[in-house]
Coordinates of C-alpha atoms in Angstrom, one line a residue:
X2 CA 150.5 118.9 15.8
X3 CA 151.3 122.3 17.2
X4 CA 148.1 122.0 20.1
X5 CA 149.9 118.5 20.9
X6 CA 153.2 119.9 21.5
X7 CA 152.6 122.9 23.4
X8 CA 150.0 120.6 25.2
X9 CA 152.9 118.0 26.2
X10 CA 155.6 121.6 27.2
X11 CA 152.6 122.9 29.9
X12 CA 152.6 119.0 31.4
X13 CA 156.9 118.7 31.5
X14 CA 156.3 122.4 33.3
X15 CA 153.5 121.2 35.7
X16 CA 155.7 117.8 36.5
X17 CA 158.8 119.9 37.2
X18 CA 157.5 122.1 39.4
X19 CA 155.9 119.4 41.8
X20 CA 159.4 117.8 41.8
X21 CA 160.4 121.0 43.1
X22 CA 158.1 120.9 45.9
X23 CA 158.3 117.1 46.9
X24 CA 161.9 117.5 47.7
X25 CA 161.3 121.2 49.5
X26 CA 158.6 119.8 51.5
X27 CA 160.9 116.1 52.0
X28 CA 157.9 113.8 50.8
X29 CA 158.0 110.9 50.2
X30 CA 156.9 110.8 46.9
X31 CA 159.8 110.0 44.6
X32 CA 161.3 112.2 42.4
X33 CA 160.7 111.5 38.5
X34 CA 163.6 110.3 36.4
X35 CA 164.1 112.3 34.2
X36 CA 162.3 115.6 33.1
X37 CA 161.4 115.8 29.5
X38 CA 163.2 120.0 28.1
X39 CA 160.3 121.1 26.9
X40 CA 161.0 121.1 23.3
X41 CA 161.5 124.8 21.5
X42 CA 158.9 126.5 20.0
X43 CA 158.2 125.8 16.7
X44 CA 158.0 128.3 14.5
X45 CA 155.0 127.4 12.7
X46 CA 152.8 127.3 15.9
X47 CA 151.2 130.0 18.0
X48 CA 152.6 132.8 19.8
X49 CA 156.0 131.2 21.9
X50 CA 155.2 129.9 24.8
X51 CA 158.3 130.0 27.0
X52 CA 157.9 128.8 30.3
X53 CA 158.3 131.2 33.7
X54 CA 162.2 131.9 34.2
X55 CA 162.5 130.2 37.8
X56 CA 159.8 128.0 39.7
X57 CA 160.8 130.3 43.1
X58 CA 157.6 131.9 43.2
X59 CA 155.8 129.0 44.1
X60 CA 158.4 127.4 46.5
X61 CA 158.7 130.8 48.5
X62 CA 156.5 130.3 50.9
X63 CA 157.2 127.0 50.9
X64 CA 160.7 127.5 51.1
X65 CA 160.5 130.0 54.9
X66 CA 159.6 126.6 56.7
X67 CA 163.4 125.9 56.0
X68 CA 165.7 129.0 56.6
X69 CA 168.8 128.0 55.7
X70 CA 171.1 127.0 58.2
X71 CA 173.4 130.8 57.9
X72 CA 170.2 132.4 58.5
X73 CA 169.4 130.2 61.3
X74 CA 169.8 131.2 65.0
X75 CA 172.1 129.0 66.6
X76 CA 171.0 127.1 69.6
X77 CA 173.1 127.5 73.3
X78 CA 174.8 123.9 73.8
X79 CA 173.8 121.5 76.0
X80 CA 177.0 121.5 77.5
X81 CA 177.6 125.4 77.5
X82 CA 178.7 125.7 81.6
X83 CA 176.6 128.4 83.9
X84 CA 177.8 131.2 84.9
X85 CA 176.8 130.0 88.2
X86 CA 178.8 126.9 87.2
X87 CA 182.0 129.1 86.5
X88 CA 181.8 130.9 89.6
X89 CA 181.5 127.3 92.0
X90 CA 184.3 125.8 89.3
X91 CA 186.7 129.2 90.4
X92 CA 186.1 129.6 93.8
X93 CA 186.4 125.7 93.8
X94 CA 189.7 125.9 92.3
X95 CA 191.3 128.6 94.5
X96 CA 190.5 127.2 97.2
X97 CA 192.1 124.3 96.6
X98 CA 195.4 126.1 96.1
X99 CA 194.9 128.1 99.3
X100 CA 194.1 124.6 100.7
X101 CA 197.3 122.9 98.8
X102 CA 199.0 125.7 100.0
X103 CA 198.3 125.0 103.8
X104 CA 199.1 121.6 103.4
X105 CA 202.3 122.4 102.1
X106 CA 203.4 124.9 105.2
X107 CA 202.1 122.2 107.9
X108 CA 204.3 119.4 106.0
X109 CA 207.4 122.3 106.3
X110 CA 206.3 122.5 110.4
X111 CA 206.4 118.5 110.6
X112 CA 209.6 118.3 108.8
X113 CA 211.1 121.1 111.2
X114 CA 212.4 123.2 108.0
X115 CA 209.5 125.4 107.6
X116 CA 210.7 128.1 110.2
X117 CA 207.8 131.2 110.9
X118 CA 209.9 133.3 108.6
X119 CA 209.5 131.2 105.8
X120 CA 205.8 130.3 106.0
X121 CA 205.3 134.4 106.1
X122 CA 207.8 134.5 102.8
X123 CA 205.8 131.4 100.7
X124 CA 202.5 132.8 101.7
X125 CA 203.4 135.5 100.9
X126 CA 205.3 134.7 97.3
X127 CA 202.1 132.5 97.0
X128 CA 199.4 135.4 97.4
X129 CA 202.0 137.2 94.6
X130 CA 201.9 134.3 92.0
X131 CA 198.1 134.3 92.3
X132 CA 197.9 137.1 91.9
X133 CA 200.4 137.3 89.1
X134 CA 198.7 134.9 87.6
X135 CA 195.0 136.7 87.6
X136 CA 196.3 140.0 85.9
X137 CA 198.4 137.0 83.6
X138 CA 195.3 135.8 82.5
X139 CA 192.8 139.0 82.5
X140 CA 193.2 139.5 78.8
X141 CA 192.0 136.0 78.5
X142 CA 188.6 136.0 80.8
X143 CA 188.4 139.0 83.5
X144 CA 185.7 137.4 85.0
X145 CA 187.0 134.4 85.5
X146 CA 190.8 135.2 86.2
X147 CA 189.3 137.6 89.2
X148 CA 189.2 134.2 91.4
X149 CA 193.0 134.0 91.7
X150 CA 193.7 137.3 92.9
X151 CA 190.6 137.8 95.2
X152 CA 192.2 134.9 97.0
X153 CA 195.7 136.1 96.4
X154 CA 193.8 139.4 98.9
X155 CA 192.8 136.5 101.1
X156 CA 195.9 135.3 101.8
X157 CA 197.5 138.7 102.6
X158 CA 195.4 138.9 105.2
X159 CA 195.7 136.2 106.8
X160 CA 199.6 136.6 106.3
X161 CA 199.6 140.1 108.0
X162 CA 197.7 138.6 111.2
X163 CA 200.1 135.2 111.4
X164 CA 202.7 137.6 111.5
X165 CA 201.9 139.7 114.5
X166 CA 199.2 137.3 116.3
X167 CA 201.0 134.1 116.5
X168 CA 204.4 134.6 115.5
X169 CA 205.2 138.5 116.5
X170 CA 207.5 139.0 114.0
X171 CA 206.1 142.5 113.1
X172 CA 204.8 144.8 115.1
X173 CA 200.9 146.7 115.9
X174 CA 201.8 149.5 113.6
X175 CA 203.2 147.4 110.8
X176 CA 200.5 144.6 110.8
X177 CA 198.0 147.9 110.9
X178 CA 200.3 149.3 107.7
X179 CA 199.6 146.0 106.4
X180 CA 196.3 145.7 106.5
X181 CA 195.3 149.4 105.4
X182 CA 197.8 148.3 101.8
X183 CA 196.3 145.1 101.2
X184 CA 193.0 146.7 101.3
X185 CA 194.3 149.3 99.0
X186 CA 195.4 146.8 96.7
X187 CA 191.9 145.2 96.9
X188 CA 190.5 148.3 95.5
X189 CA 192.6 148.5 93.0
X190 CA 192.0 145.1 91.9
X191 CA 188.5 145.3 92.2
X192 CA 188.5 148.5 89.7
X193 CA 190.8 146.3 87.1
X194 CA 188.8 143.2 87.3
X195 CA 185.8 145.1 87.6
X196 CA 184.3 143.1 90.4
X197 CA 182.6 144.4 93.6
X198 CA 184.6 141.0 95.4
X199 CA 187.3 142.8 95.7
X200 CA 185.6 145.6 97.6
X201 CA 183.9 143.7 99.8
X202 CA 187.1 141.8 101.1
X203 CA 188.6 145.2 101.7
X204 CA 185.6 146.1 103.9
X205 CA 185.4 142.8 105.7
X206 CA 189.4 143.3 106.2
X207 CA 189.8 146.8 106.8
X208 CA 186.6 147.0 109.3
X209 CA 187.9 143.4 111.1
X210 CA 191.4 145.0 111.9
X211 CA 190.9 146.6 115.0
X212 CA 189.1 143.2 116.9
X213 CA 192.7 141.0 115.8
X214 CA 195.1 144.2 116.0
X215 CA 195.9 145.8 119.6
X216 CA 197.5 149.1 118.7
X217 CA 194.1 149.9 116.8
X218 CA 192.0 149.5 119.9
X219 CA 194.3 151.5 122.0
X220 CA 193.0 155.0 122.3
X221 CA 189.5 156.3 121.2
X222 CA 190.9 158.7 118.8
X223 CA 192.6 156.1 116.9
X224 CA 190.0 154.6 116.7
X225 CA 187.5 156.8 115.5
X226 CA 189.8 158.5 112.6
X227 CA 190.2 154.8 111.5
X228 CA 187.3 154.0 111.1
X229 CA 186.3 157.4 109.9
X230 CA 188.8 157.2 107.3
X231 CA 188.1 153.5 105.8
X232 CA 184.1 154.6 105.8
X233 CA 185.0 157.5 103.7
X234 CA 187.2 155.6 101.3
X235 CA 184.9 152.3 100.5
X236 CA 181.8 155.7 100.4
X237 CA 184.1 157.0 97.9
X238 CA 185.1 153.9 95.9
X239 CA 181.1 152.3 96.3
X240 CA 180.6 156.0 94.5
X241 CA 183.0 155.5 91.9
X242 CA 182.0 151.8 90.7
X243 CA 178.0 152.3 91.4
X244 CA 177.7 150.0 94.0
X245 CA 175.7 150.4 96.8
X246 CA 176.9 146.9 98.4
X247 CA 180.4 147.9 99.0
X248 CA 179.2 151.1 101.4
X249 CA 175.8 148.8 103.0
X250 CA 178.4 146.4 104.1
X251 CA 180.9 149.4 105.2
X252 CA 178.2 150.7 107.3
X253 CA 177.1 147.4 109.1
X254 CA 180.5 146.4 109.9
X255 CA 181.0 149.7 111.4
X256 CA 179.0 149.8 113.4
X257 CA 179.4 146.7 115.2
X258 CA 182.9 146.3 115.5
X259 CA 183.4 149.9 117.1
X260 CA 180.0 148.6 119.6
X261 CA 181.8 145.8 120.2
X262 CA 185.4 147.6 120.5
X263 CA 183.6 149.9 122.5
X264 CA 181.6 147.1 125.2
X265 CA 185.1 145.4 125.7
X266 CA 187.6 147.9 125.8
X267 CA 186.0 151.6 126.3
X268 CA 183.4 152.4 127.7
X269 CA 184.2 155.4 130.0
X270 CA 185.6 157.7 126.4
X271 CA 181.4 157.6 125.8
X272 CA 182.0 161.2 124.2
X273 CA 184.0 159.1 121.3
X274 CA 181.8 156.6 120.7
X275 CA 179.1 159.6 120.7
X276 CA 180.9 161.6 117.8
X277 CA 181.8 158.3 116.2
X278 CA 178.1 157.1 115.5
X279 CA 177.4 160.9 114.9
X280 CA 179.9 160.9 112.1
X281 CA 178.9 157.5 110.6
X282 CA 175.1 158.8 110.7
X283 CA 176.3 161.8 108.6
X284 CA 178.4 159.9 106.4
X285 CA 176.6 157.0 105.1
X286 CA 174.0 159.2 104.8
X287 CA 175.6 161.6 102.5
X288 CA 176.6 158.6 100.5
X289 CA 173.0 157.5 100.4
X290 CA 172.0 160.3 98.7
X291 CA 174.6 161.1 96.6
X292 CA 174.6 157.8 95.2
X293 CA 170.8 158.1 94.4
X294 CA 171.7 161.5 92.6
X295 CA 174.8 160.6 90.9
X296 CA 172.8 157.6 89.3
X297 CA 169.6 159.6 88.6
X298 CA 167.9 156.2 89.9
X299 CA 166.1 156.9 93.4
X300 CA 165.8 154.1 96.0
X301 CA 163.9 150.5 94.9
X302 CA 161.8 149.2 97.4
X303 CA 165.1 146.0 98.3
X304 CA 167.6 148.7 98.8
X305 CA 165.6 151.1 100.5
X306 CA 165.2 147.9 103.3
X307 CA 168.6 146.7 103.4
X308 CA 169.6 150.9 104.8
X309 CA 166.4 149.9 107.6
X310 CA 168.2 147.5 109.9
X311 CA 171.5 150.0 109.7
X312 CA 168.7 152.6 110.9
X313 CA 167.7 150.1 113.3
X314 CA 171.7 149.6 115.0
X315 CA 172.4 153.6 114.8
X316 CA 169.2 153.8 116.6
X317 CA 169.7 151.9 119.1
X318 CA 173.2 151.8 119.5
X319 CA 173.1 156.2 120.1
X320 CA 170.0 155.6 122.2
X321 CA 171.5 153.4 125.0
X322 CA 174.5 155.5 125.2
X323 CA 172.5 158.2 125.2
X324 CA 170.2 157.2 127.9
X325 CA 173.0 156.4 129.7
X326 CA 175.3 159.5 129.9
X327 CA 172.8 162.4 128.8
X328 CA 169.6 161.3 129.2
X329 CA 167.3 164.4 128.9
X330 CA 168.7 164.6 125.4
X331 CA 168.4 161.5 124.0
X332 CA 164.9 161.9 123.3
X333 CA 165.8 165.6 121.7
X334 CA 169.4 164.4 119.6
X335 CA 167.0 161.3 118.0
X336 CA 164.0 164.1 116.8
X337 CA 167.7 165.4 115.3
X338 CA 168.4 162.6 113.3
X339 CA 165.0 162.2 112.2
X340 CA 164.8 165.6 111.1
X341 CA 168.4 165.2 108.9
X342 CA 167.3 161.8 107.5
X343 CA 163.7 163.3 106.4
X344 CA 166.1 166.9 105.0
X345 CA 167.8 164.6 103.2
X346 CA 165.0 162.8 101.3
X347 CA 163.9 166.0 100.6
X348 CA 166.9 167.6 98.8
X349 CA 167.2 163.6 96.5
X350 CA 163.5 164.4 96.2
X351 CA 164.2 167.5 94.4
X352 CA 167.7 166.5 93.0
X353 CA 165.8 163.6 90.8
X354 CA 162.7 165.3 90.3
X355 CA 160.7 162.1 91.1
X356 CA 159.6 160.7 94.1
X357 CA 161.0 157.5 95.7
X358 CA 158.5 155.3 96.7
X359 CA 160.7 153.4 98.9
X360 CA 162.7 156.1 100.3
X361 CA 159.3 157.9 101.8
X362 CA 158.9 154.1 102.9
X363 CA 162.1 154.0 105.0
X364 CA 161.9 157.6 106.1
X365 CA 158.5 157.6 107.5
X366 CA 159.1 154.0 109.3
X367 CA 162.3 155.6 110.9
X368 CA 160.6 159.3 112.0
X369 CA 157.2 156.8 113.4
X370 CA 159.9 154.7 115.2
X371 CA 161.4 158.2 116.7
X372 CA 158.3 159.4 117.4
X373 CA 157.4 156.4 119.4
X374 CA 160.4 155.1 121.2
X375 CA 161.9 158.6 121.7
X376 CA 158.3 160.9 122.2
X377 CA 155.8 158.6 123.7
X378 CA 157.5 156.3 125.4
X379 CA 160.2 158.5 127.0
X380 CA 159.8 161.8 126.7
X381 CA 156.1 162.3 127.6
X382 CA 155.0 162.2 131.3
X383 CA 153.1 158.8 132.2
X384 CA 150.1 161.1 133.1
X385 CA 149.7 161.7 130.0
X386 CA 150.3 158.8 128.2
X387 CA 146.5 157.3 128.1
X388 CA 145.8 160.5 126.8
X389 CA 147.0 160.3 123.7
X390 CA 146.2 156.7 123.7
X391 CA 143.0 157.9 123.5
X392 CA 143.2 161.4 121.2
X393 CA 145.1 158.5 118.4
X394 CA 141.5 156.3 119.3
X395 CA 139.4 159.3 118.3
X396 CA 141.1 159.4 114.4
X397 CA 142.8 156.7 113.9
X398 CA 139.4 155.6 112.4
X399 CA 139.6 158.3 109.7
X400 CA 143.5 157.8 109.4
X401 CA 142.7 154.2 108.4
X402 CA 139.9 155.0 106.0
X403 CA 142.1 157.7 104.1
X404 CA 143.4 157.0 101.2
X405 CA 147.1 157.0 100.5
X406 CA 148.8 159.9 98.2
X407 CA 151.1 158.4 96.9
X408 CA 152.5 162.1 96.3
X409 CA 152.5 163.0 99.8
X410 CA 155.2 164.0 101.7
X411 CA 155.1 160.8 103.9
X412 CA 153.7 157.6 104.0
X413 CA 151.0 156.7 106.3
X414 CA 151.0 153.1 106.9
X415 CA 154.1 153.6 109.7
X416 CA 152.0 155.9 111.3
X417 CA 148.8 154.0 111.3
X418 CA 151.0 151.0 112.9
X419 CA 152.8 153.3 115.1
X420 CA 149.5 154.6 116.5
X421 CA 147.5 151.3 116.5
X422 CA 150.8 149.8 118.9
X423 CA 150.1 152.8 121.7
X424 CA 146.3 152.4 121.7
X425 CA 146.9 148.8 122.3
X426 CA 148.7 149.5 125.0
X427 CA 147.1 151.8 126.2
X428 CA 144.1 149.4 125.9
X429 CA 145.7 147.1 127.6
X430 CA 146.4 149.8 130.9
X431 CA 142.8 149.9 131.0
X432 CA 142.1 146.3 131.0
X433 CA 145.3 146.1 133.7
X434 CA 143.7 148.6 135.2
X435 CA 147.7 150.2 134.9
X436 CA 149.5 154.0 134.5
X437 CA 146.6 155.2 135.4
X438 CA 147.2 155.5 139.4
X439 CA 149.4 158.8 138.4
X440 CA 146.0 160.3 136.2
X441 CA 143.9 162.8 138.4
X442 CA 140.9 161.5 135.9
X443 CA 141.2 158.0 136.3
X444 CA 137.3 156.9 136.4
X445 CA 136.8 159.3 133.8
X446 CA 139.3 157.4 131.5
X447 CA 137.6 154.3 132.3
X448 CA 134.9 155.2 130.7
X449 CA 136.3 157.5 127.9
X450 CA 138.3 154.2 126.6
X451 CA 135.3 152.0 125.6
X452 CA 133.1 154.5 124.7
X453 CA 135.3 155.9 122.1
X454 CA 136.4 152.1 121.1
X455 CA 132.8 152.2 120.1
X456 CA 132.9 155.2 118.3
X457 CA 135.8 154.1 116.0
X458 CA 133.7 150.8 115.4
X459 CA 131.2 152.8 114.0
X460 CA 133.5 154.7 112.1
X461 CA 135.3 151.6 110.3
X462 CA 132.5 149.0 110.0
X463 CA 131.6 150.6 106.9
X464 CA 134.6 149.6 105.0
X465 CA 135.1 146.2 103.8
X466 CA 139.2 147.0 104.3
X467 CA 139.2 147.4 107.9
X468 CA 136.1 144.5 108.8
X469 CA 138.9 142.8 110.8
X470 CA 140.8 146.1 112.4
X471 CA 136.9 147.0 113.3
X472 CA 135.5 143.9 114.6
X473 CA 139.4 144.1 116.9
X474 CA 137.9 147.1 118.3
X475 CA 134.4 146.0 118.9
X476 CA 135.9 143.1 121.1
X477 CA 138.1 145.5 122.8
X478 CA 135.2 147.2 123.3
X479 CA 132.6 145.8 125.0
X480 CA 136.0 144.1 127.1
X481 CA 137.1 147.2 128.6
X482 CA 133.4 148.9 129.0
X483 CA 132.9 145.0 131.3
X484 CA 135.8 145.4 133.0
X485 CA 135.0 149.7 133.7
X486 CA 131.5 148.3 135.3
X487 CA 133.3 146.2 137.3
X488 CA 135.5 148.6 139.2
X489 CA 133.0 151.4 138.9
X490 CA 130.7 149.7 140.9
X491 CA 131.0 147.9 144.2
X492 CA 128.7 146.1 144.1
X493 CA 129.1 143.1 141.8
X494 CA 125.2 141.6 140.8
X495 CA 124.9 145.9 139.9
X496 CA 127.8 145.5 137.9
X497 CA 126.4 142.3 136.1
X498 CA 123.2 144.7 135.3
X499 CA 125.8 146.9 134.5
X500 CA 126.8 143.7 131.3
X501 CA 123.0 144.0 130.2
X502 CA 123.0 147.1 129.9
X503 CA 125.6 147.3 127.3
X504 CA 124.7 144.1 125.7
X505 CA 120.9 145.3 125.7
X506 CA 122.4 148.3 124.2
X507 CA 124.8 146.8 121.4
X508 CA 121.8 144.9 120.4
X509 CA 119.2 148.0 120.0
X510 CA 122.4 149.9 118.5
X511 CA 122.9 146.7 115.8
X512 CA 119.3 146.4 115.4
X513 CA 118.6 150.3 114.8
X514 CA 121.6 150.3 112.3
X515 CA 120.6 146.8 110.9
X516 CA 124.6 146.0 111.8
X517 CA 124.6 142.1 111.9
X518 CA 127.6 141.8 113.7
X519 CA 127.4 144.7 115.7
X520 CA 123.9 142.9 117.0
X521 CA 125.7 139.2 117.7
X522 CA 128.5 140.5 119.0
X523 CA 125.6 140.8 122.4
X524 CA 125.0 137.5 122.5
X525 CA 128.2 137.0 124.3
X526 CA 127.7 139.8 127.0
X527 CA 123.9 138.5 128.1
X528 CA 126.0 135.0 128.0
X529 CA 128.9 135.5 130.5
X530 CA 126.3 138.4 132.0
X531 CA 124.2 135.5 133.0
X532 CA 126.7 133.2 134.6
X533 CA 128.6 135.3 136.4
X534 CA 124.7 136.5 138.1
X535 CA 123.6 132.7 138.6
X536 CA 127.6 131.2 139.7
X537 CA 128.5 134.2 141.4
X538 CA 126.4 136.8 142.4
X539 CA 123.5 135.6 143.4
X540 CA 125.0 133.8 146.4
X541 CA 126.2 137.1 148.2
X542 CA 123.3 139.1 147.4
X543 CA 120.5 140.6 149.5
X544 CA 117.4 138.7 148.9
X545 CA 115.4 141.7 147.7
X546 CA 118.1 142.9 145.4
X547 CA 118.2 139.1 144.1
X548 CA 114.9 139.5 143.1
X549 CA 115.3 142.8 140.9
X550 CA 118.4 140.8 139.6
X551 CA 116.9 138.1 138.3
X552 CA 113.7 139.9 137.0
X553 CA 116.2 142.3 134.6
X554 CA 118.2 139.3 133.7
X555 CA 114.6 137.7 132.7
X556 CA 113.8 140.6 131.1
X557 CA 116.6 141.3 129.2
X558 CA 117.8 137.7 127.8
X559 CA 113.9 137.5 126.7
X560 CA 113.5 140.6 124.6
X561 CA 117.0 140.6 123.8
X562 CA 116.4 137.7 122.0
X563 CA 113.0 138.9 120.6
X564 CA 115.0 141.8 119.1
X565 CA 117.9 139.2 117.8
X566 CA 115.2 137.1 115.7
X567 CA 114.6 140.9 113.9
X568 CA 118.4 141.6 112.8
X569 CA 118.4 141.8 109.2
X570 CA 119.9 139.1 107.6
X571 CA 123.5 140.8 106.3
X572 CA 125.2 144.1 107.1
X573 CA 123.5 147.0 104.8
X574 CA 125.4 150.0 103.3
X575 CA 129.3 148.1 103.7
X576 CA 131.1 150.2 101.3
X577 CA 134.5 149.2 99.3

């Protein structure tokens, strides 16, 4: 029957498709033993019912779950060594080779066969073998092969120092030329292997050379030339290789090693030391600017703060030198270095066409340091310092509340820190009654500092970001007011009455301004005033004055308690 044949044909097609789906999905349903092929359409039947060409369209969505192995991304093998592991193995192997050479030399020395000359020849040959082996292996794995020549460079430096210091086989000039040649060889290897490791070895070997070679530190002029030439070489290499760490290490070593040599051997040649420090400042400042401009990228924060300790070191070394020999010029020269740093920053910003927040913070921190140390502590007369602190106390709240301008020329926070430090120093002087003996209006300052501290608190109290700073100012204001009362009023009982007056005013101001912090702060003043009166003042006070003081104390405490009960539960109108 035609209809029966057509039905069997359709069932066979469906069964074949189900079998294919089961195979793709890896089902546990067993595959049919055989699939009956649909018979050819009979000419007597209805229109031909040809099956689809392929069941792939139905299987395609499921096939996505089992991609072809060629297209599947290969998972990294768990046995593949990491970069840190390869570095550890490479360094360990190179170190083992160096140790093997050392023990071989020791064995030769103990047996009497290895004379000093033979030791040095073998060391040189071993270093050459390490460098040659690394060059041969470079085509296969340049990064891993770089460890062998690095060990060879270390052996060469040690060979030159040993030949000069321990055996006396070569003179100082030959040793210096050897150090120079090895450092240049290291720079060449660094370029060949594209590794900063060689440059760092070259920096270490060249700058520490004068520590071991007396001929290099014999005269100030020779030492200045030696270090300055290397500073230029390493700066140029850093620019070429685009590795900032090279000139950074050179900068630190130049300042530190020269300072050690100057302190030990050349303290009388301070003019040369001043020239050297100025040259290093100019060389490395220019390098830092050129590096950023050449890369087209401003300083990042990690890079900027890597420069800051070097700036501190330069400032400390140069200011100490100037303070000993040119004291009057020290602050002005320090201001000149700050101006040069600011000019270099502006030049870099103009060339890059972009603002560097890290560079701006770095320059601002150095300028704030110079203003605090060179100008405030050194250049400013002692009698003027308290008035500067008072002026800072007046403008500090305004500066603190002002929003930071990211596009401004300088960052604000370093100057806030410097101003806060100046303020703390002057408030300490107020409390300890120091530094005001040379000021002609010391009593006025004793009054103005607590008064301005209260004003500063009122300016900051509504800013939640500065709540802790405001509370610190309030505490310092109370403390300085109490100190001023003791110093300006000869009678101890009347000074205690002044404390009560300050506490009453603070409580009243807290009530009027709806400032619970200010109101609560008066409790400590009431307590301290009461204890002072009862424990110390009454015994040495005239009877009538004693009665007056006790009346004032009682009324103040009772009235204060009444007002305190009316204080608001929380501060009102505090802004973000």
